[in-house]
mmCIF file of C-alpha atoms in Angstrom:
data_model
loop_
_atom_site.group_PDB
_atom_site.id
_atom_site.type_symbol
_atom_site.label_atom_id
_atom_site.label_comp_id
_atom_site.label_asym_id
_atom_site.label_seq_id
_atom_site.Cartn_x
_atom_site.Cartn_y
_atom_site.Cartn_z
ATOM 1 C CA MET A 1 73.039 -8.640 64.850
ATOM 2 C CA PRO A 2 72.382 -11.296 67.479
ATOM 3 C CA LEU A 3 68.769 -12.230 67.960
ATOM 4 C CA PRO A 4 67.230 -10.904 71.167
ATOM 5 C CA ASP A 5 66.633 -13.411 73.936
ATOM 6 C CA THR A 6 63.111 -14.781 73.794
ATOM 7 C CA MET A 7 61.141 -14.623 76.995
ATOM 8 C CA PHE A 8 58.714 -17.399 77.784
ATOM 9 C CA CYS A 9 56.058 -17.456 80.431
ATOM 10 C CA ALA A 10 54.299 -20.495 81.825
ATOM 11 C CA GLN A 11 51.308 -19.885 79.564
ATOM 12 C CA GLN A 12 53.495 -20.102 76.443
ATOM 13 C CA ILE A 13 54.943 -23.561 77.258
ATOM 14 C CA HIS A 14 52.467 -26.291 76.404
ATOM 15 C CA ILE A 15 52.999 -29.581 78.228
ATOM 16 C CA PRO A 16 50.820 -32.425 76.922
ATOM 17 C CA PRO A 17 48.718 -33.717 79.807
ATOM 18 C CA GLU A 18 49.722 -37.334 79.080
ATOM 19 C CA LEU A 19 53.486 -36.616 79.227
ATOM 20 C CA PRO A 20 53.952 -37.113 83.008
ATOM 21 C CA ASP A 21 52.325 -40.560 82.881
ATOM 22 C CA ILE A 22 54.374 -41.539 79.791
ATOM 23 C CA LEU A 23 57.591 -40.596 81.576
ATOM 24 C CA LYS A 24 56.496 -42.375 84.737
ATOM 25 C CA GLN A 25 55.744 -45.605 82.884
ATOM 26 C CA PHE A 26 59.019 -45.302 80.954
ATOM 27 C CA THR A 27 61.002 -44.906 84.172
ATOM 28 C CA LYS A 28 59.331 -47.914 85.799
ATOM 29 C CA ALA A 29 59.943 -49.978 82.648
ATOM 30 C CA ALA A 30 63.622 -49.025 82.604
ATOM 31 C CA ILE A 31 64.028 -49.995 86.261
ATOM 32 C CA ARG A 32 62.401 -53.417 85.680
ATOM 33 C CA THR A 33 64.342 -54.134 82.490
ATOM 34 C CA GLN A 34 67.755 -52.780 83.568
ATOM 35 C CA PRO A 35 69.025 -52.300 79.961
ATOM 36 C CA ALA A 36 72.773 -52.372 79.420
ATOM 37 C CA ASP A 37 72.490 -49.426 77.018
ATOM 38 C CA VAL A 38 69.720 -47.068 78.120
ATOM 39 C CA LEU A 39 69.804 -44.988 74.922
ATOM 40 C CA GLN A 40 69.568 -48.021 72.621
ATOM 41 C CA TRP A 41 66.763 -49.517 74.675
ATOM 42 C CA SER A 42 64.917 -46.191 74.932
ATOM 43 C CA ALA A 43 64.898 -45.847 71.140
ATOM 44 C CA GLY A 44 63.296 -49.285 70.863
ATOM 45 C CA TYR A 45 60.852 -48.502 73.688
ATOM 46 C CA PHE A 46 59.477 -45.287 72.198
ATOM 47 C CA SER A 47 59.495 -46.709 68.673
ATOM 48 C CA ALA A 48 57.312 -49.599 69.845
ATOM 49 C CA LEU A 49 55.138 -47.217 71.870
ATOM 50 C CA SER A 50 54.513 -45.009 68.837
ATOM 51 C CA ARG A 51 53.437 -48.021 66.746
ATOM 52 C CA GLY A 52 51.310 -49.600 69.458
ATOM 53 C CA ASP A 53 53.550 -52.699 69.485
ATOM 54 C CA PRO A 54 54.419 -54.761 72.589
ATOM 55 C CA LEU A 55 57.044 -52.884 74.570
ATOM 56 C CA PRO A 56 60.563 -54.276 75.229
ATOM 57 C CA VAL A 57 59.933 -54.423 78.955
ATOM 58 C CA LYS A 58 60.533 -57.238 81.438
ATOM 59 C CA ASP A 59 57.782 -58.297 83.825
ATOM 60 C CA ARG A 60 60.176 -57.917 86.748
ATOM 61 C CA ILE A 61 63.829 -57.393 87.657
ATOM 62 C CA GLU A 62 65.859 -60.590 87.316
ATOM 63 C CA MET A 63 69.393 -61.839 87.772
ATOM 64 C CA PRO A 64 71.479 -63.283 84.892
ATOM 65 C CA VAL A 65 71.391 -67.047 84.415
ATOM 66 C CA ALA A 66 74.250 -68.694 86.312
ATOM 67 C CA THR A 67 74.575 -71.611 83.860
ATOM 68 C CA GLN A 68 75.796 -69.441 80.985
ATOM 69 C CA LYS A 69 79.415 -70.146 80.098
ATOM 70 C CA THR A 70 79.885 -66.515 79.090
ATOM 71 C CA ASP A 71 77.690 -63.634 80.169
ATOM 72 C CA THR A 72 75.947 -62.444 77.000
ATOM 73 C CA GLY A 73 73.230 -60.652 78.940
ATOM 74 C CA LEU A 74 70.597 -63.078 77.654
ATOM 75 C CA THR A 75 68.054 -64.083 80.292
ATOM 76 C CA GLN A 76 64.725 -65.870 80.459
ATOM 77 C CA GLY A 77 63.077 -62.504 81.045
ATOM 78 C CA LEU A 78 64.504 -61.041 77.833
ATOM 79 C CA LEU A 79 63.420 -64.101 75.851
ATOM 80 C CA LYS A 80 59.948 -63.616 77.292
ATOM 81 C CA VAL A 81 60.004 -60.001 76.087
ATOM 82 C CA LEU A 82 60.899 -61.183 72.572
ATOM 83 C CA HIS A 83 58.127 -63.774 72.748
ATOM 84 C CA LYS A 84 55.559 -61.081 73.542
ATOM 85 C CA GLN A 85 56.795 -59.134 70.535
ATOM 86 C CA CYS A 86 56.919 -62.056 68.081
ATOM 87 C CA ARG A 87 54.374 -64.675 69.174
ATOM 88 C CA HIS A 88 51.667 -63.411 66.807
ATOM 89 C CA LYS A 89 53.617 -64.798 63.823
ATOM 90 C CA LYS A 90 54.692 -68.346 63.061
ATOM 91 C CA PHE A 91 57.665 -67.043 61.039
ATOM 92 C CA VAL A 92 59.480 -63.812 61.833
ATOM 93 C CA ASP A 93 61.604 -61.645 59.586
ATOM 94 C CA LEU A 94 65.256 -61.962 60.538
ATOM 95 C CA ALA A 95 66.023 -58.289 60.012
ATOM 96 C CA ASP A 96 63.147 -57.238 62.270
ATOM 97 C CA LEU A 97 64.067 -59.853 64.868
ATOM 98 C CA GLU A 98 67.690 -58.692 64.871
ATOM 99 C CA LYS A 99 66.501 -55.126 65.459
ATOM 100 C CA LYS A 100 64.399 -56.218 68.429
ATOM 101 C CA TRP A 101 67.385 -58.196 69.731
ATOM 102 C CA LYS A 102 69.627 -55.101 69.492
ATOM 103 C CA ASN A 103 67.013 -52.940 71.214
ATOM 104 C CA LEU A 104 67.318 -55.264 74.205
ATOM 105 C CA CYS A 105 71.066 -54.475 74.193
ATOM 106 C CA LEU A 106 72.024 -58.072 73.395
ATOM 107 C CA PRO A 107 75.186 -58.839 71.345
ATOM 108 C CA VAL A 108 74.437 -59.245 67.657
ATOM 109 C CA GLU A 109 77.150 -61.921 67.379
ATOM 110 C CA LYS A 110 75.113 -64.191 69.658
ATOM 111 C CA PHE A 111 72.010 -63.605 67.568
ATOM 112 C CA ARG A 112 73.818 -64.603 64.386
ATOM 113 C CA ASP A 113 75.247 -67.692 66.057
ATOM 114 C CA LEU A 114 71.713 -68.800 66.931
ATOM 115 C CA VAL A 115 70.146 -68.226 63.519
ATOM 116 C CA GLN A 116 72.977 -70.148 61.835
ATOM 117 C CA LEU A 117 71.655 -73.276 63.547
ATOM 118 C CA GLU A 118 68.403 -73.010 61.604
ATOM 119 C CA SER A 119 68.191 -72.757 57.814
ATOM 120 C CA GLY A 120 66.366 -69.854 56.198
ATOM 121 C CA GLU A 121 67.675 -66.764 54.435
ATOM 122 C CA ASN A 122 65.189 -64.082 55.458
ATOM 123 C CA GLU A 123 63.005 -65.571 58.174
ATOM 124 C CA ILE A 124 62.934 -68.131 60.945
ATOM 125 C CA GLU A 125 60.182 -70.057 62.676
ATOM 126 C CA TRP A 126 59.619 -68.186 65.921
ATOM 127 C CA LEU A 127 59.151 -71.249 68.125
ATOM 128 C CA LYS A 128 62.449 -72.719 66.913
ATOM 129 C CA PHE A 129 64.319 -69.473 67.587
ATOM 130 C CA LEU A 130 62.795 -69.330 71.055
ATOM 131 C CA ALA A 131 63.926 -72.917 71.647
ATOM 132 C CA LEU A 132 67.449 -72.030 70.527
ATOM 133 C CA GLY A 133 67.418 -69.056 72.868
ATOM 134 C CA CYS A 134 66.359 -71.259 75.783
ATOM 135 C CA SER A 135 69.189 -73.681 75.008
ATOM 136 C CA ALA A 136 71.648 -70.756 74.826
ATOM 137 C CA LEU A 137 70.943 -69.985 78.481
ATOM 138 C CA GLY A 138 73.044 -73.050 79.245
ATOM 139 C CA GLY A 139 72.642 -76.288 81.151
ATOM 140 C CA SER A 140 70.837 -79.379 79.985
ATOM 141 C CA LEU A 141 67.934 -80.147 77.690
ATOM 142 C CA ASN A 142 65.915 -80.364 80.892
ATOM 143 C CA THR A 143 66.878 -76.779 81.718
ATOM 144 C CA ALA A 144 66.037 -75.522 78.221
ATOM 145 C CA MET A 145 62.563 -77.114 78.356
ATOM 146 C CA LYS A 146 62.002 -75.636 81.809
ATOM 147 C CA HIS A 147 62.757 -72.154 80.453
ATOM 148 C CA LEU A 148 60.442 -72.784 77.513
ATOM 149 C CA CYS A 149 57.539 -73.851 79.723
ATOM 150 C CA GLU A 150 57.963 -70.841 81.990
ATOM 151 C CA ILE A 151 57.979 -68.474 79.004
ATOM 152 C CA LEU A 152 55.031 -70.004 77.133
ATOM 153 C CA THR A 153 52.727 -70.803 80.050
ATOM 154 C CA THR A 154 49.643 -68.806 80.951
ATOM 155 C CA ASP A 155 49.794 -70.081 84.534
ATOM 156 C CA PRO A 156 50.626 -67.551 87.257
ATOM 157 C CA GLU A 157 54.304 -67.155 88.130
ATOM 158 C CA GLY A 158 55.404 -69.917 90.467
ATOM 159 C CA GLY A 159 52.660 -72.247 89.204
ATOM 160 C CA PRO A 160 52.989 -75.531 87.308
ATOM 161 C CA ALA A 161 54.010 -73.721 84.076
ATOM 162 C CA ARG A 162 51.793 -75.879 81.869
ATOM 163 C CA ILE A 163 51.908 -75.753 78.075
ATOM 164 C CA PRO A 164 50.230 -77.923 75.402
ATOM 165 C CA PHE A 165 51.902 -81.309 75.047
ATOM 166 C CA ASP A 166 52.014 -80.916 71.255
ATOM 167 C CA THR A 167 54.127 -77.763 71.677
ATOM 168 C CA PHE A 168 56.383 -79.451 74.218
ATOM 169 C CA SER A 169 56.972 -82.513 72.034
ATOM 170 C CA TYR A 170 57.635 -80.386 68.928
ATOM 171 C CA VAL A 171 60.351 -78.369 70.668
ATOM 172 C CA TYR A 172 61.768 -81.420 72.454
ATOM 173 C CA ARG A 173 62.195 -83.262 69.141
ATOM 174 C CA TYR A 174 63.794 -80.187 67.595
ATOM 175 C CA LEU A 175 66.359 -79.602 70.360
ATOM 176 C CA ALA A 176 67.084 -83.308 70.811
ATOM 177 C CA GLY A 177 67.700 -83.536 67.061
ATOM 178 C CA LEU A 178 70.494 -80.980 67.360
ATOM 179 C CA ASP A 179 72.425 -83.364 69.603
ATOM 180 C CA PRO A 180 74.254 -85.959 67.469
ATOM 181 C CA ASP A 181 74.513 -88.263 70.489
ATOM 182 C CA THR A 182 70.747 -88.483 70.927
ATOM 183 C CA HIS A 183 69.036 -91.275 68.997
ATOM 184 C CA LYS A 184 65.618 -90.607 67.496
ATOM 185 C CA SER A 185 64.242 -93.865 68.931
ATOM 186 C CA GLU A 186 65.225 -92.771 72.434
ATOM 187 C CA THR A 187 63.455 -89.433 71.956
ATOM 188 C CA GLU A 188 60.274 -91.048 70.634
ATOM 189 C CA SER A 189 60.222 -93.642 73.403
ATOM 190 C CA TYR A 190 60.450 -90.939 76.026
ATOM 191 C CA LEU A 191 57.727 -88.800 74.422
ATOM 192 C CA THR A 192 55.401 -91.795 74.078
ATOM 193 C CA THR A 193 55.704 -92.566 77.785
ATOM 194 C CA LEU A 194 55.215 -88.928 78.668
ATOM 195 C CA LYS A 195 52.143 -88.628 76.430
ATOM 196 C CA GLU A 196 50.476 -91.561 78.167
ATOM 197 C CA ASN A 197 50.883 -89.849 81.507
ATOM 198 C CA VAL A 198 49.582 -86.533 80.170
ATOM 199 C CA GLN A 199 46.554 -88.105 78.445
ATOM 200 C CA SER A 200 45.375 -89.555 81.742
ATOM 201 C CA ARG A 201 44.429 -85.988 82.786
ATOM 202 C CA LYS A 202 42.542 -85.373 79.525
ATOM 203 C CA ASN A 203 43.643 -81.737 79.220
ATOM 204 C CA GLY A 204 46.575 -82.209 76.863
ATOM 205 C CA MET A 205 48.827 -80.044 79.031
ATOM 206 C CA ILE A 206 52.240 -80.746 80.495
ATOM 207 C CA GLY A 207 53.894 -78.921 83.397
ATOM 208 C CA LEU A 208 57.271 -78.801 85.086
ATOM 209 C CA SER A 209 56.441 -81.636 87.455
ATOM 210 C CA ASP A 210 55.635 -84.000 84.569
ATOM 211 C CA PHE A 211 58.914 -84.343 82.739
ATOM 212 C CA PHE A 212 62.205 -85.820 83.920
ATOM 213 C CA PHE A 213 64.926 -86.992 81.602
ATOM 214 C CA PRO A 214 68.739 -87.285 81.458
ATOM 215 C CA LYS A 215 70.609 -84.022 81.599
ATOM 216 C CA ARG A 216 71.923 -83.915 78.062
ATOM 217 C CA LYS A 217 74.044 -81.025 76.876
ATOM 218 C CA ILE A 218 72.713 -79.123 73.860
#
């Protein structure tokens, strides 16, 4: 025999008091992030929320980078999201990083192309992966370093985007070393000159207005 229809009244349906705010914050996050696959991104969002991890949410809506040769969906904003999720570790597990990448609805083929540029079977240094991601946005070494500064800085948006010179020089050497046409002596000469200018301020920080160099492809 078919089961009788169950009647519910308002008193029988319990709605957690925090649910409306959770859904409101989720909706606002989805609007800011504009994920290509809402279901995939939502799974990553609520998984991170349940663990108390940084959420895969952009700070603001942004347009794709015009310098990309092919539109992979990767943007500075998405790299910044990954940085918030991974910056607490010097080395990150590749499987976990790939999962975070997928949750942002980015093509896994692009992820694997990037990690092939850096040796390591199960993990990768986070700062180097971030540098590779900045270079993947297209343009010159200048452009990649600009993205890096804007992601790493603690300055307000639209400010000088300052980061420690030691961090800047480490990433600059790494990316310049990937270009077979760039000589090490040229890189070191440039960084030495730049360091002298930075040291005159005695804060060890470098901003967007401090560095200018040839637009090398990477």
